[in-house]
Tab-separated table of C-alpha atoms in Angstrom:
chain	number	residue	atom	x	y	z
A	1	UNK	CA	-36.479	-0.849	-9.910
A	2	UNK	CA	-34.225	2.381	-9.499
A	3	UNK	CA	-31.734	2.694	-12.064
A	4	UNK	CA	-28.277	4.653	-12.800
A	5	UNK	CA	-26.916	4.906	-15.531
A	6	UNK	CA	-23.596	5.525	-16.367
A	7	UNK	CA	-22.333	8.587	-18.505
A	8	UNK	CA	-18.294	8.897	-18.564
A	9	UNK	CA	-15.360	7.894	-17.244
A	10	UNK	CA	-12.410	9.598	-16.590
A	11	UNK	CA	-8.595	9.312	-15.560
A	12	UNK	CA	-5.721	10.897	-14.587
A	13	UNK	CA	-2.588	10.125	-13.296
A	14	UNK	CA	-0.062	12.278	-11.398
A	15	UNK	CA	2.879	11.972	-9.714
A	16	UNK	CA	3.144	11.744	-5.942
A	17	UNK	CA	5.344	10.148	-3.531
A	18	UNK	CA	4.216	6.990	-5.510
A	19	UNK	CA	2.266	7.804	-8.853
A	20	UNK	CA	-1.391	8.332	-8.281
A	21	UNK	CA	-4.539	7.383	-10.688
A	22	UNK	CA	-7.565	8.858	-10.075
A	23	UNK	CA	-10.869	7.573	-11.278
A	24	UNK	CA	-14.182	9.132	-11.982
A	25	UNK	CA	-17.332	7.226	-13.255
A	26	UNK	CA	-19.773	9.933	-14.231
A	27	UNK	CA	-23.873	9.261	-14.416
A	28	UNK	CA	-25.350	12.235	-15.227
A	29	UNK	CA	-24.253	15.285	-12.293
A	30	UNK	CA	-23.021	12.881	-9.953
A	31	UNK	CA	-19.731	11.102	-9.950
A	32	UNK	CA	-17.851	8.501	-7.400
A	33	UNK	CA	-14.204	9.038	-7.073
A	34	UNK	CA	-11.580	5.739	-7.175
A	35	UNK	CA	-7.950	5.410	-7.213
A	36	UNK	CA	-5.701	2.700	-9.383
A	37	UNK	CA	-2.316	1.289	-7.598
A	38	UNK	CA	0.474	2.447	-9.732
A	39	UNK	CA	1.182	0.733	-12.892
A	40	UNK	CA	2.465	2.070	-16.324
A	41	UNK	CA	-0.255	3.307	-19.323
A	42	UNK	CA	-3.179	3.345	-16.791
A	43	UNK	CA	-4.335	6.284	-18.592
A	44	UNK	CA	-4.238	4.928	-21.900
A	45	UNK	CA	-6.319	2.309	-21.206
A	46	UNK	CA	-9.494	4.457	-20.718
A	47	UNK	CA	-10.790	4.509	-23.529
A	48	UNK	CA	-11.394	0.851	-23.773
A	49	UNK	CA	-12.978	0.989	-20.481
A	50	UNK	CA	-15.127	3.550	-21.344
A	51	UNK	CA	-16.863	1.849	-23.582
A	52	UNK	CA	-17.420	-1.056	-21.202
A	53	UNK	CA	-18.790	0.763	-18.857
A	54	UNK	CA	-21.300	3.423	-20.837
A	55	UNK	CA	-24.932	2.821	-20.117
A	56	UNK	CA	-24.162	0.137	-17.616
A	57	UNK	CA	-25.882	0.220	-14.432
A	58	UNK	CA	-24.043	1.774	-11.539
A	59	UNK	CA	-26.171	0.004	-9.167
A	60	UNK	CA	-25.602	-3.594	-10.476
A	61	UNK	CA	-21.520	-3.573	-9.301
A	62	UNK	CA	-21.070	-7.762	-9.248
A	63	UNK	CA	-22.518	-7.095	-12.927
A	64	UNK	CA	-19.353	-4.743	-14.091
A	65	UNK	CA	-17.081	-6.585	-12.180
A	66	UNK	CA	-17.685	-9.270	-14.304
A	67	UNK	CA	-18.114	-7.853	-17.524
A	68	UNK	CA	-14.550	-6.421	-16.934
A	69	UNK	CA	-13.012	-9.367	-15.796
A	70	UNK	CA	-14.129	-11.339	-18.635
A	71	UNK	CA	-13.468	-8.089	-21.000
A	72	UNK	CA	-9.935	-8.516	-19.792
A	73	UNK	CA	-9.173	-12.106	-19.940
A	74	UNK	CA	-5.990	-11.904	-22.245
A	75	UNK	CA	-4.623	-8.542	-20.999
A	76	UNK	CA	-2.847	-8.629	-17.652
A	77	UNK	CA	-2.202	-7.685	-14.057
A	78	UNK	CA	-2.252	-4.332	-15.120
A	79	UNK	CA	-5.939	-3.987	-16.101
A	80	UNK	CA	-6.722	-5.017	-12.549
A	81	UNK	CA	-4.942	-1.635	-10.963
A	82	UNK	CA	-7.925	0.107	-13.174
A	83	UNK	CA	-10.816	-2.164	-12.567
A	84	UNK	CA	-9.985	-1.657	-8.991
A	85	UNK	CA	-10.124	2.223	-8.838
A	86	UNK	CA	-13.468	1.804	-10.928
A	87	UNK	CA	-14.592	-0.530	-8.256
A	88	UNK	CA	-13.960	2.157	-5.783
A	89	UNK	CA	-15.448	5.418	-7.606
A	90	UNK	CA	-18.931	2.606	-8.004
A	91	UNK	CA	-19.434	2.157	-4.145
A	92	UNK	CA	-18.198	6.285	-3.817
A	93	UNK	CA	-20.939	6.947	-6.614
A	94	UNK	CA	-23.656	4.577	-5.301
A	95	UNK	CA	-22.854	5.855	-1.678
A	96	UNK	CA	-23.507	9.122	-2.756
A	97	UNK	CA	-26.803	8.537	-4.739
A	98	UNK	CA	-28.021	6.559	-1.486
A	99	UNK	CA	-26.420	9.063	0.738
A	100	UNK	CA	-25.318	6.196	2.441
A	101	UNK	CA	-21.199	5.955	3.590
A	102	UNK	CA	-19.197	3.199	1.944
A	103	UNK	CA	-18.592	1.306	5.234
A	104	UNK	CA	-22.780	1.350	6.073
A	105	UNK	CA	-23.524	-0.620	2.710
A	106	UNK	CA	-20.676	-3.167	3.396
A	107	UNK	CA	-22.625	-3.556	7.028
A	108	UNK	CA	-19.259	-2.557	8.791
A	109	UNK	CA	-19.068	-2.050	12.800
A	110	UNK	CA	-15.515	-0.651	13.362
A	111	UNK	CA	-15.820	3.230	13.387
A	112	UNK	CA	-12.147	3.911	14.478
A	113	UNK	CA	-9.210	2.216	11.881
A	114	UNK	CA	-6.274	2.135	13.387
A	115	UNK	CA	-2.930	2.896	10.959
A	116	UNK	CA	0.659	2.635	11.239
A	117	UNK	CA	2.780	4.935	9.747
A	118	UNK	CA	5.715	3.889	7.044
A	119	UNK	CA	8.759	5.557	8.598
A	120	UNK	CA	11.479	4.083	5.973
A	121	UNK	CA	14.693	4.805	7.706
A	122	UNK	CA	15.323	7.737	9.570
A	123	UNK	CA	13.767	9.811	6.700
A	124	UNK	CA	11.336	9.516	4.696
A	125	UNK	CA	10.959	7.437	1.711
A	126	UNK	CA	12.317	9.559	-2.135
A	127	UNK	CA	9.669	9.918	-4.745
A	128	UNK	CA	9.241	6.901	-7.358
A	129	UNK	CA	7.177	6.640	-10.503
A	130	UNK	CA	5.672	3.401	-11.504
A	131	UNK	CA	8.572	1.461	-12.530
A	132	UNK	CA	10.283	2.045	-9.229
A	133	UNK	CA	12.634	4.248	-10.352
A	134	UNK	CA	13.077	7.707	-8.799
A	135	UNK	CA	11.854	10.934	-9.286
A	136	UNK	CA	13.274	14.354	-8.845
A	137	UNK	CA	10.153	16.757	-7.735
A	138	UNK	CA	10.238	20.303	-6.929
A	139	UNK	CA	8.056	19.686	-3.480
A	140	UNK	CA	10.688	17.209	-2.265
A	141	UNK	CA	13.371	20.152	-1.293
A	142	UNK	CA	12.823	21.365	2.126
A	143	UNK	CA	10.818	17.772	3.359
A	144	UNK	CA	12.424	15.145	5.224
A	145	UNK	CA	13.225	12.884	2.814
A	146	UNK	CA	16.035	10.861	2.159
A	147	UNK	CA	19.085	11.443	-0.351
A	148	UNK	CA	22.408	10.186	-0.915
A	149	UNK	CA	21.590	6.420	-0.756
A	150	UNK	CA	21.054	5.725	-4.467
A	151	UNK	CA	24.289	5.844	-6.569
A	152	UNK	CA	22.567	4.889	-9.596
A	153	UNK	CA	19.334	6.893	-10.917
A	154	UNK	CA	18.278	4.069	-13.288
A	155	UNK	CA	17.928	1.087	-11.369
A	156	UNK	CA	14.894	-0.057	-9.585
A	157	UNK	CA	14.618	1.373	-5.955
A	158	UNK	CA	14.082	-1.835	-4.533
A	159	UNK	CA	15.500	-5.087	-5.322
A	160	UNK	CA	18.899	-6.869	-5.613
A	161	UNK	CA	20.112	-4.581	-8.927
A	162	UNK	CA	19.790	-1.412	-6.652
A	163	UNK	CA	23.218	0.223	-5.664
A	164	UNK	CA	23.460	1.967	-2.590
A	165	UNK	CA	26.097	3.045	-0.002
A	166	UNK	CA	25.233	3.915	3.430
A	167	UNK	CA	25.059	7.394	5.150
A	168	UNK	CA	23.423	8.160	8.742
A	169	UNK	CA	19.889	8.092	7.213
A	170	UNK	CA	19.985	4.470	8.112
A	171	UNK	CA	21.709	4.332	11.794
A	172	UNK	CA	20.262	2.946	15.094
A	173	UNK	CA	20.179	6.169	16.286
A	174	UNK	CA	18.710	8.058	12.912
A	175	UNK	CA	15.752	5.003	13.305
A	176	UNK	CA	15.657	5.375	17.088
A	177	UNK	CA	14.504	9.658	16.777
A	178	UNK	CA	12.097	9.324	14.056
A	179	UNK	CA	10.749	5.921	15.957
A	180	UNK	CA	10.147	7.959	18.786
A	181	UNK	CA	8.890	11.239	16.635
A	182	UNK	CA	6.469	8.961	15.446
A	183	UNK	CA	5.485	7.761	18.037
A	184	UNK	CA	4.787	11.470	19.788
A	185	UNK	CA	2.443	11.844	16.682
A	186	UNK	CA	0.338	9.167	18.434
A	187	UNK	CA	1.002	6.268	16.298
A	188	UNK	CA	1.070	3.234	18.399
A	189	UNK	CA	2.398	1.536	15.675
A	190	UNK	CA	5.221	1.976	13.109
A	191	UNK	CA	7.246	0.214	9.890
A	192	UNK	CA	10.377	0.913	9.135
A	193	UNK	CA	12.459	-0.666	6.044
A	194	UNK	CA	15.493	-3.343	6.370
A	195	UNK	CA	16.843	-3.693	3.104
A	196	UNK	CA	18.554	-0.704	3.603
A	197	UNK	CA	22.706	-0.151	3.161
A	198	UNK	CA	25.134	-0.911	5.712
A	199	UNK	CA	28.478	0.473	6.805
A	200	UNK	CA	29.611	-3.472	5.448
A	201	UNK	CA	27.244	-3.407	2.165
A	202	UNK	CA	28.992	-5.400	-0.427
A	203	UNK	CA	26.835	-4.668	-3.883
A	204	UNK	CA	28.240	-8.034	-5.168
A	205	UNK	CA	26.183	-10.298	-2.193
A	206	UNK	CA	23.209	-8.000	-2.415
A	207	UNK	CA	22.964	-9.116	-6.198
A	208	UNK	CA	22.424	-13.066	-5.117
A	209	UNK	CA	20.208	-11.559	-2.427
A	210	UNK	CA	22.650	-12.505	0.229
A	211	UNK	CA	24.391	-10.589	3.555
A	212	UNK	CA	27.600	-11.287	5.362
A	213	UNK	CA	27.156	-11.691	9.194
A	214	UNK	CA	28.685	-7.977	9.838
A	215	UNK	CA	25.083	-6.855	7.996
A	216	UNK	CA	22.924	-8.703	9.824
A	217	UNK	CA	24.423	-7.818	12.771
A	218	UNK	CA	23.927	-4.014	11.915
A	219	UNK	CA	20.301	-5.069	10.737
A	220	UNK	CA	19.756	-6.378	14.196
A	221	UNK	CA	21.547	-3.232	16.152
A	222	UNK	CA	18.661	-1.329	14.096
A	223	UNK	CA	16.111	-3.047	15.302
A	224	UNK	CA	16.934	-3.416	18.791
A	225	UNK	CA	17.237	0.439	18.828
A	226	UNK	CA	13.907	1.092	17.498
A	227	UNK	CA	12.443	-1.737	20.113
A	228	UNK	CA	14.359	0.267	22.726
A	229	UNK	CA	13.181	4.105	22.174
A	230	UNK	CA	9.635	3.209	21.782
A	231	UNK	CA	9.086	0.166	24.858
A	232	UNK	CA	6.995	-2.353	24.287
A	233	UNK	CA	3.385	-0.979	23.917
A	234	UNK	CA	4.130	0.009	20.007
A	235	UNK	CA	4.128	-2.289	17.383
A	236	UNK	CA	6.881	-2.601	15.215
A	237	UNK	CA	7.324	-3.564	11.720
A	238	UNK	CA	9.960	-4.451	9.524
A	239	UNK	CA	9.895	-4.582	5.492
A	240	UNK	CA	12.411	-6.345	3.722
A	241	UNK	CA	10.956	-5.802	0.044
A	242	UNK	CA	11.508	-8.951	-1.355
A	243	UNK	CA	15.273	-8.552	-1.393
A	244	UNK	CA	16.566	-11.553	0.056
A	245	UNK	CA	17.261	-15.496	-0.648
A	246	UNK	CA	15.280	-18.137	2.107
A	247	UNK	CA	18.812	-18.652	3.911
A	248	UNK	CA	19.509	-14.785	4.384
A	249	UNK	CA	16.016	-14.396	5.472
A	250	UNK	CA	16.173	-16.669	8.157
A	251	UNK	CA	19.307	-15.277	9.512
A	252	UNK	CA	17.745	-11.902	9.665
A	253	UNK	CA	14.790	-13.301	11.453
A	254	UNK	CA	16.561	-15.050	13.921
A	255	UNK	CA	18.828	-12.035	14.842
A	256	UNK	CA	15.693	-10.052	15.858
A	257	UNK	CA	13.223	-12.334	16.748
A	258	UNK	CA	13.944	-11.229	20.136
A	259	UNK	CA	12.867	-7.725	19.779
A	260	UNK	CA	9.163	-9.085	19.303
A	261	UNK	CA	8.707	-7.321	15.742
A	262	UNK	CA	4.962	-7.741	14.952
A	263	UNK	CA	5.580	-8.908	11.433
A	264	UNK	CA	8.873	-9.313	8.769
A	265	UNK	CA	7.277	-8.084	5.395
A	266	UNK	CA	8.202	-9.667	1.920
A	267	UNK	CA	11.700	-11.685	2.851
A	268	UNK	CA	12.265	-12.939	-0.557
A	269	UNK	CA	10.642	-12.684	-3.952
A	270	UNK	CA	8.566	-15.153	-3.211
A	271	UNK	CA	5.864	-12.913	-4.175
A	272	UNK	CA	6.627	-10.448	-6.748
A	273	UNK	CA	4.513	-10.030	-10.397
A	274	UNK	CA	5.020	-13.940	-10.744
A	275	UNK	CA	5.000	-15.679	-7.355
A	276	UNK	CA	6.428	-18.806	-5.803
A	277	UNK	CA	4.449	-19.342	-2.981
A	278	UNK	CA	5.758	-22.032	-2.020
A	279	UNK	CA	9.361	-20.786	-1.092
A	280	UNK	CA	7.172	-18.520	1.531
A	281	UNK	CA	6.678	-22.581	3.417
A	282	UNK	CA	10.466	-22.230	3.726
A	283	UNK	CA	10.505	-19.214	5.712
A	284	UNK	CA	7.544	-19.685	8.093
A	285	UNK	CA	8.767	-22.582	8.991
A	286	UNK	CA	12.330	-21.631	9.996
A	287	UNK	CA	10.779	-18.521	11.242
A	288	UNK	CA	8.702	-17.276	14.778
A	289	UNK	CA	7.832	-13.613	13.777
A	290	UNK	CA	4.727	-13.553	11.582
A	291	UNK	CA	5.252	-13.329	8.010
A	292	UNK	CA	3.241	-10.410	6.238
A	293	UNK	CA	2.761	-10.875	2.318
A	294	UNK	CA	0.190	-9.866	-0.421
A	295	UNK	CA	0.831	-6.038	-1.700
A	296	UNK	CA	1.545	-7.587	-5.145
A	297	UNK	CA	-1.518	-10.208	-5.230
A	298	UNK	CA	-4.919	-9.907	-7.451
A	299	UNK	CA	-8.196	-11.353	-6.017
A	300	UNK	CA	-9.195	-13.319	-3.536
A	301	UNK	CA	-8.233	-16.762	-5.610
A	302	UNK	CA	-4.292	-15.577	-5.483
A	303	UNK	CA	-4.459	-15.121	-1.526
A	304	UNK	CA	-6.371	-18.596	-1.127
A	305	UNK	CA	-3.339	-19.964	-2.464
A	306	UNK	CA	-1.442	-18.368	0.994
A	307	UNK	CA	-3.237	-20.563	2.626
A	308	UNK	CA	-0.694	-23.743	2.903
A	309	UNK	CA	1.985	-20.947	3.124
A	310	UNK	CA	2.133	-20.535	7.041
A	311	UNK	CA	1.826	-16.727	6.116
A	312	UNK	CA	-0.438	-15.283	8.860
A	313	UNK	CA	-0.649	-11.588	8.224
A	314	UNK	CA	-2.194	-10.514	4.727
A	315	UNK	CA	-1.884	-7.636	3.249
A	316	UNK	CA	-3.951	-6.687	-0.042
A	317	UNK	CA	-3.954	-3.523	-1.892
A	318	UNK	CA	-7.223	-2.923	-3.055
A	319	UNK	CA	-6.293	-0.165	-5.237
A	320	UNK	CA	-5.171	-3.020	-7.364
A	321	UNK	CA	-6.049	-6.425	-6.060
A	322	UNK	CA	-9.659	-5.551	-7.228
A	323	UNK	CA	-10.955	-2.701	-5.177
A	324	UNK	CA	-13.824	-2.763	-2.065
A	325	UNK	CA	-15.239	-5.768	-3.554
A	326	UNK	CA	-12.389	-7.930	-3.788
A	327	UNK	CA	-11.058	-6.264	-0.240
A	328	UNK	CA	-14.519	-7.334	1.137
A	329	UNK	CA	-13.907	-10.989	0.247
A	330	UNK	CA	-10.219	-11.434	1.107
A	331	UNK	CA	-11.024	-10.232	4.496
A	332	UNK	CA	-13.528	-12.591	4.198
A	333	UNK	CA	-11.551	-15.484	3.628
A	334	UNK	CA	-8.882	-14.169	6.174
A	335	UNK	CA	-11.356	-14.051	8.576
A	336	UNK	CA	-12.698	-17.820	8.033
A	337	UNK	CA	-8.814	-19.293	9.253
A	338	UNK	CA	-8.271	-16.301	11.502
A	339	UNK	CA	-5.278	-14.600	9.195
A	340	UNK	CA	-4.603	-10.945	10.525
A	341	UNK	CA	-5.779	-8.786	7.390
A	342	UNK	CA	-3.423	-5.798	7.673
A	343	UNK	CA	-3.612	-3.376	4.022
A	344	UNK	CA	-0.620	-2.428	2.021
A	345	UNK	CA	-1.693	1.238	1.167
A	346	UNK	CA	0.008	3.802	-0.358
A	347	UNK	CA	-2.381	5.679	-1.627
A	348	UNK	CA	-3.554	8.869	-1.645
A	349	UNK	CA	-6.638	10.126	0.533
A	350	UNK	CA	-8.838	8.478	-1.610
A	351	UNK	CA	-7.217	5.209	-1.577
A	352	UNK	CA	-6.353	4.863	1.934
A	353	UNK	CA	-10.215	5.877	2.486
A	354	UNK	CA	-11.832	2.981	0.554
A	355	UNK	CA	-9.191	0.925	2.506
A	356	UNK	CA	-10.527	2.249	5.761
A	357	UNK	CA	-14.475	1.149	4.979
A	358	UNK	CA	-13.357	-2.405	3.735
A	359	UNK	CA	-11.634	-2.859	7.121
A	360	UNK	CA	-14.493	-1.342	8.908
A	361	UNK	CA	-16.123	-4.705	8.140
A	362	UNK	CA	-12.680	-7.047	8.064
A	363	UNK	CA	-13.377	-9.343	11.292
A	364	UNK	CA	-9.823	-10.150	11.660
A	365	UNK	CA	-8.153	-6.554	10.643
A	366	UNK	CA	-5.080	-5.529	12.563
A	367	UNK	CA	-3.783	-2.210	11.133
A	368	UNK	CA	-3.629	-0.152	7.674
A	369	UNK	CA	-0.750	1.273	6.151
A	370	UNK	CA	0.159	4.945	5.765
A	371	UNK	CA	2.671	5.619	3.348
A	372	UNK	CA	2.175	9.516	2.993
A	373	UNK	CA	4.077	11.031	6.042
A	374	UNK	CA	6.292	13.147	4.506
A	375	UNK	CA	4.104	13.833	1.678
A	376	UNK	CA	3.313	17.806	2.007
A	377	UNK	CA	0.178	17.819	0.876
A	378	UNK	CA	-1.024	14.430	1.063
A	379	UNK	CA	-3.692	15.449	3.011
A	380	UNK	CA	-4.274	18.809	1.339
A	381	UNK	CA	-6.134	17.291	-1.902
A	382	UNK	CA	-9.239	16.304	-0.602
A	383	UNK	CA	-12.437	18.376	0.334
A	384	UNK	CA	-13.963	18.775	2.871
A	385	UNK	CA	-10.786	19.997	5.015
A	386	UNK	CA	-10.280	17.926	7.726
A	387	UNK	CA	-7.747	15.533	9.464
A	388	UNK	CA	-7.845	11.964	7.667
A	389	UNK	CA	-6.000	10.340	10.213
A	390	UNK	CA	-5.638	11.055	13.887
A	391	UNK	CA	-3.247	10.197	16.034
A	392	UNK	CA	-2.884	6.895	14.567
A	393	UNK	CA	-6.416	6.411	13.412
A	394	UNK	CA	-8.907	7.048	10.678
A	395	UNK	CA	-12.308	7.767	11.965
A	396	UNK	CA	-15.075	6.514	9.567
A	397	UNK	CA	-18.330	9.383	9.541
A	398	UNK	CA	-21.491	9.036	8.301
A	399	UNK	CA	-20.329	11.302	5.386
A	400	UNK	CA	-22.026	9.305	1.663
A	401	UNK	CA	-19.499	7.499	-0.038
A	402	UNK	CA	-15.634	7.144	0.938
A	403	UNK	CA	-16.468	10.413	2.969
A	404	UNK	CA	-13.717	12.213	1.205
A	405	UNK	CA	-13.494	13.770	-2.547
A	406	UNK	CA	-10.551	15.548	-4.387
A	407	UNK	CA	-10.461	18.890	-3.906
A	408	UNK	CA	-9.543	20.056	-7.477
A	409	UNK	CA	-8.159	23.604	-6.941
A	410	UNK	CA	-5.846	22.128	-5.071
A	411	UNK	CA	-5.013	19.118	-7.382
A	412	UNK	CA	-4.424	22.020	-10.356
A	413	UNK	CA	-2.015	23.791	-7.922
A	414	UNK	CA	0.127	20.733	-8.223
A	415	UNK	CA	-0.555	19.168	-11.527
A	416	UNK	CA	-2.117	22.302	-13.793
A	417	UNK	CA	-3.122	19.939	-16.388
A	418	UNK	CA	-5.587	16.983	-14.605
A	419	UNK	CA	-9.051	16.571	-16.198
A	420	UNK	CA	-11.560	14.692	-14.252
């Protein structure tokens, strides 16, 4: 029986829109290529890994899984953002020994993926690192990216302890033009955020996760704008980033339930590193519009617990839930009750790619995230040169392995000192 062995592992991490860990398992020449979700001291924890993994068979993946899930028993959530990008560079390293593409070996059937984009507000979304808070780059002057929302520079970005104060980024009519932008683009289907500021924002309600009826109001004016510029044969999304309490939720739903959003992401913090599930029961059923949930869950066990939740659209991040593996069985799962499987991403190009094979083979998948917009190079770090997505899809080739690697001149331009 064939055999490969592996020789090395390697990470970096670099900051992005969001921070970015690449992974690279080595055996001998050839190498598969994964990327982590963010998460502080991914980096650090290498080492440790390395020596799981050394000698191991690249071929025998259920075999490493394992090994590092019992290897990190004690340790956290955290190990799972690395396991997962290891998880990816295996089926990008096995792909490529078979010369085989990811989405053949999973026995996938969906060629085109489509993706909506993550519009934020009228601009784009600021830079964060992985604690949320933000990030002055050089590469952000000149793109079309918010500023002037945040008064504070070390407080979370999202979440009730965030201070903000409103400016046009986040009018009807600033949501309505990019909506429509977007739309020209070819998307056919588009999130925007609504825990956003308000000409009425009162930082003292926003701390018990509350809004007076002037805010929803505005919320709802928002919404009905967006619904209005782009008709009704886009989908539209709404993410409220776990901001609110159950009874401020509801309100908001019920103010735009008429505008037919496809889903209201993350309400409350019913779902954040330590989840209460079962406050997501109060929502769905006070609530019509779909409830999407699951960027901050790990393995397939933690979205079987959705189950009793009424929460019909999933979305996993397999960049940390537990890579293609994991992905493969939570669509899986989804798939067996008829749950819409719809990816958090917001990855890089190699991220969103091992996204795109799992859903190749999701029965139930509805769309995949795109979080890299107004990223100026997002899609400039991967070889070989060519569009990732087009007008609003991903288009899966017969290219071994995720199809895409990192183009590492490139990487250097931006981050001199990455080793992989």
């Amino acid at each position: 029986m064939r055999e490969l062995r592996i020789t090395d592992l390697k990470v970096a991490t670099v900051q992005a829109n969001f921070e970015w860990t690449f992974v690279r398992v080595y055996a001998g020449d050839l190498y598969g290529t994964g990327e982590a979700g963010p998460a502080p001291g991914l980096r650090g924890m290498s080492q440790h890994f390395r020596r799981l993994l050394l000698g191991e068979d690249a071929l025998k993946i259920r075999r490493i899984e394992q090994k590092i899930r019992w290897a990190t028993l004690y340790a956290g959530t955290s190990t799972y953002h690395l396991a997962s990008a290891i998880n990816i560079a295996l089926y990008d390293l096995v792909g490529k020994y078979l010369n085989v593409p990811v989405w053949g070996i999973l026995g996938g059937y969906r060629d085109e993926v489509r993706v909506y984009v993550d519009a934020h507000g009228g601009k784009g979304l600021e830079a964060m690192n992985s604690l949320l808070l933000p990030e002055k780059l050089p590469w952000l002057t000149g793109t079309e990216v918010e500023s002037g929302r945040l008064v504070t520079e070390n407080n979370p970005i999202h979440g009730r302890l965030s201070i903000e104060k409103w400016n046009s980024d986040y009018s009807p009519e600033s949501y309505a033009d990019r909506a429509r932008r977007m739309v020209a683009e070819g998307y056919t289907a588009i999130k925007f955020d609504l825990d956003v500021p308000t000409p009425y924002t009162d930082p003292r309600l926003i701390m018990s996760g509350e809004l007076s009826l002037k805010d929803i109001d505005y919320l709802a004016s928002i919404v009905r704008a967006v619904r209005e510029a782009v008709g009704d044969g886009v989908d539209i999304m709404f993410d409220l980033h776990w901001r609110y309490s159950v009874n401020t939720a509801v309100r908001i739903c019920k103010a735009i339930e008429q505008y037919r959003p496809r889903w209201i992401e993350d309400p409350t913090p019913a779902q954040i590193t330590i989840s209460n599930l079962d406050e997501l029961r109060l929502i769905t059923q006070n609530c019509t519009i779909p409830i999407e949930t699951g960027e901050n869950l790990y393995t397939v066990y933690q979205f079987k617990d959705l189950l009793n939740t009424g929460v019909r659209v999933w979305a996993p991040d397999i960049v940390k839930a537990g890579g293609v593996s994991e992905g493969v069985r939570i669509a899986e799962l989804a798939s067996m009750y008829d749950i819409e499987y719809s990816p958090h991403n917001i990855s890089s190009p190699i991220g969103t790619m091992a996204h795109a094979h799992v859903a190749s083979a999701a029965n139930t998948f509805g769309v995949l995230e795109f979080h890299g917009h107004d990223v100026p190079f997002w899609g400039d770090v991967i070889k070989p040169k060519r569009r990732v997505i087009e007008k609003g899809y991903i288009k899966l080739t017969d290219e071994p392995g995720l199809g895409v690697d990192l183009d590492m001149d490139v990487v250097r331009r931006y981050w001199p000192d990455v080793e992989l």
